[in-house]
Coordinates of C-alpha atoms in Angstrom, one line a residue:
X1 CA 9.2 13.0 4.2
X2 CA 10.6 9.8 5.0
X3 CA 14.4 8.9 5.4
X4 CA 15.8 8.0 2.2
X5 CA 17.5 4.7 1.9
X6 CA 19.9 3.8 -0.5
X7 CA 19.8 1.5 -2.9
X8 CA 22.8 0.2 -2.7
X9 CA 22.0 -0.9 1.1
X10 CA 20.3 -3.7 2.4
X11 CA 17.8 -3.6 5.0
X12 CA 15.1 -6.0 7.0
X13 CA 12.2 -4.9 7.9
X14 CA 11.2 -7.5 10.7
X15 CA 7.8 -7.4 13.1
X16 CA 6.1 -5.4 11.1
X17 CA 2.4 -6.8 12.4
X18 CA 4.1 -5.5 16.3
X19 CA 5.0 -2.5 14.9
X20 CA 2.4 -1.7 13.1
X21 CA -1.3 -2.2 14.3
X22 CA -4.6 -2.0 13.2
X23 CA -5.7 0.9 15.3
X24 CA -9.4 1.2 15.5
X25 CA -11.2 3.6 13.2
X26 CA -7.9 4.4 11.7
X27 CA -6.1 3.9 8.7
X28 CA -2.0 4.1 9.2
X29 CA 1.4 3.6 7.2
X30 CA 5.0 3.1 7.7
X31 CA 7.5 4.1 5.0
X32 CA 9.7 1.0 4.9
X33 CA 12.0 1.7 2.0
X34 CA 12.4 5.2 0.3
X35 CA 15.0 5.6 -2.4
X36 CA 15.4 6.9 -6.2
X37 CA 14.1 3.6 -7.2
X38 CA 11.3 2.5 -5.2
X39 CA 9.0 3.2 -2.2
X40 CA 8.0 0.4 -0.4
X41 CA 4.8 1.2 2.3
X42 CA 2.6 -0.9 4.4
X43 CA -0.7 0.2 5.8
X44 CA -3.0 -1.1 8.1
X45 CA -7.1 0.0 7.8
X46 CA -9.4 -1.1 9.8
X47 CA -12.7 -2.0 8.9
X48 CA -14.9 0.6 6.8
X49 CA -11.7 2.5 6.4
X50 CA -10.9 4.1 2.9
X51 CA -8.3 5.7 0.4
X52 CA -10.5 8.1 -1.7
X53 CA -9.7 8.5 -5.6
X54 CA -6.3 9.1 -6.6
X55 CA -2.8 8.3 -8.8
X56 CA 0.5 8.1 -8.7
X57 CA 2.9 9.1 -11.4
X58 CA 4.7 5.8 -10.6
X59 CA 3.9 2.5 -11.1
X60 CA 2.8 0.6 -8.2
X61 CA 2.2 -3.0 -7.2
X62 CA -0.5 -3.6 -3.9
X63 CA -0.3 -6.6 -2.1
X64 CA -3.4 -7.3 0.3
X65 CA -1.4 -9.1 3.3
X66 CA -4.2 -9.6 5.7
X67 CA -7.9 -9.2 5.6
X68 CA -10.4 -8.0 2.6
X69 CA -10.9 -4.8 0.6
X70 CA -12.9 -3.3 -2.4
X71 CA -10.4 -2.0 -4.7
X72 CA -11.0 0.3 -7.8
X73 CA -8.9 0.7 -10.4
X74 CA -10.4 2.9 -12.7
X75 CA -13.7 2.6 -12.2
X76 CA -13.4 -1.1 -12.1
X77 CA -14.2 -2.8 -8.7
X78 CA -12.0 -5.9 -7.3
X79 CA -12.9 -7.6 -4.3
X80 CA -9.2 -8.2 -2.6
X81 CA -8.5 -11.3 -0.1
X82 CA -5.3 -12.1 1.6
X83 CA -2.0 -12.8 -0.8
X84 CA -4.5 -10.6 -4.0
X85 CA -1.9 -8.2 -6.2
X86 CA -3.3 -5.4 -8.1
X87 CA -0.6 -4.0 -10.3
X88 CA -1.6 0.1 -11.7
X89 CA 0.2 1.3 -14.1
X90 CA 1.4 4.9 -13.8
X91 CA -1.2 7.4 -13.2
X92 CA -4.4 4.4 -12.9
X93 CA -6.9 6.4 -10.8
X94 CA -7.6 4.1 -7.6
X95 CA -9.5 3.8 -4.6
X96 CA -10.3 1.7 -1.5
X97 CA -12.6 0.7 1.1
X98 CA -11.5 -1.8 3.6
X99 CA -14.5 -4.7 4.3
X100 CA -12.3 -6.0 7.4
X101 CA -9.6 -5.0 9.4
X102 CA -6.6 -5.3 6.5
X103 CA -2.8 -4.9 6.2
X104 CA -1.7 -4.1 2.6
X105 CA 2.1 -3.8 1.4
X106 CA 2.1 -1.1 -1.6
X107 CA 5.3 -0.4 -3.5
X108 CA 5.9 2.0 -6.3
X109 CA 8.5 1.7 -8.3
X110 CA 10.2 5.1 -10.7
X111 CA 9.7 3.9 -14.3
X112 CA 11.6 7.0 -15.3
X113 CA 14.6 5.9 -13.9

């Protein structure tokens, strides 16, 4: 489980393209912010990678960053390019498949709260 931070604390989150590379045939993720609130992630995929279907109880707001993906939400398909947003409200079935190597910022936020 990641570190929780706290939401009263500040943090930057700063070369995250460095410290965080496409790797080849892989799909990765760093846990940037992790608190009662929110979860902030970014993952890189390369090409042909893929999320299979799932939820989350919370909602969450995806932000393609770099590259382009096929994005279900669903059952509906979206093509994603850099700067897209795809908001899912809580427990939207999703799934992707990246076209092109791709960096995507996801962050779900505790509605409950």
């Amino acid at each position: 489980m990641a570190k929780t931070t706290p939401v009263t604390g500040s943090s930057a989150h700063l070369d995250l393209a460095g410290a965080l590379p496409v790797v080849p045939e892989s799909t990765t993720s760093r846990v940037l912010v992790n608190n009662d609130l929110m979860r902030v992630v970014q993952f890189t995929f390369d090409a042909g990678e893929m999320l299979t279907e799932h939820s989350s109880p919370r909602a969450v707001v995806v932000q393609l960053v770099t590259g382009r993906m096929r994005f279900t939400v669903d059952g509906a398909e979206h093509t994603m390019g850099e700067g897209d947003i795809i908001y899912l409200a809580p427990g939207a079935s999703h799934a992707l498949v990246a076209e092109t190597p791709c960096r995507m910022t996801l962050v779900m936020v505790d509605t409950a709260v």
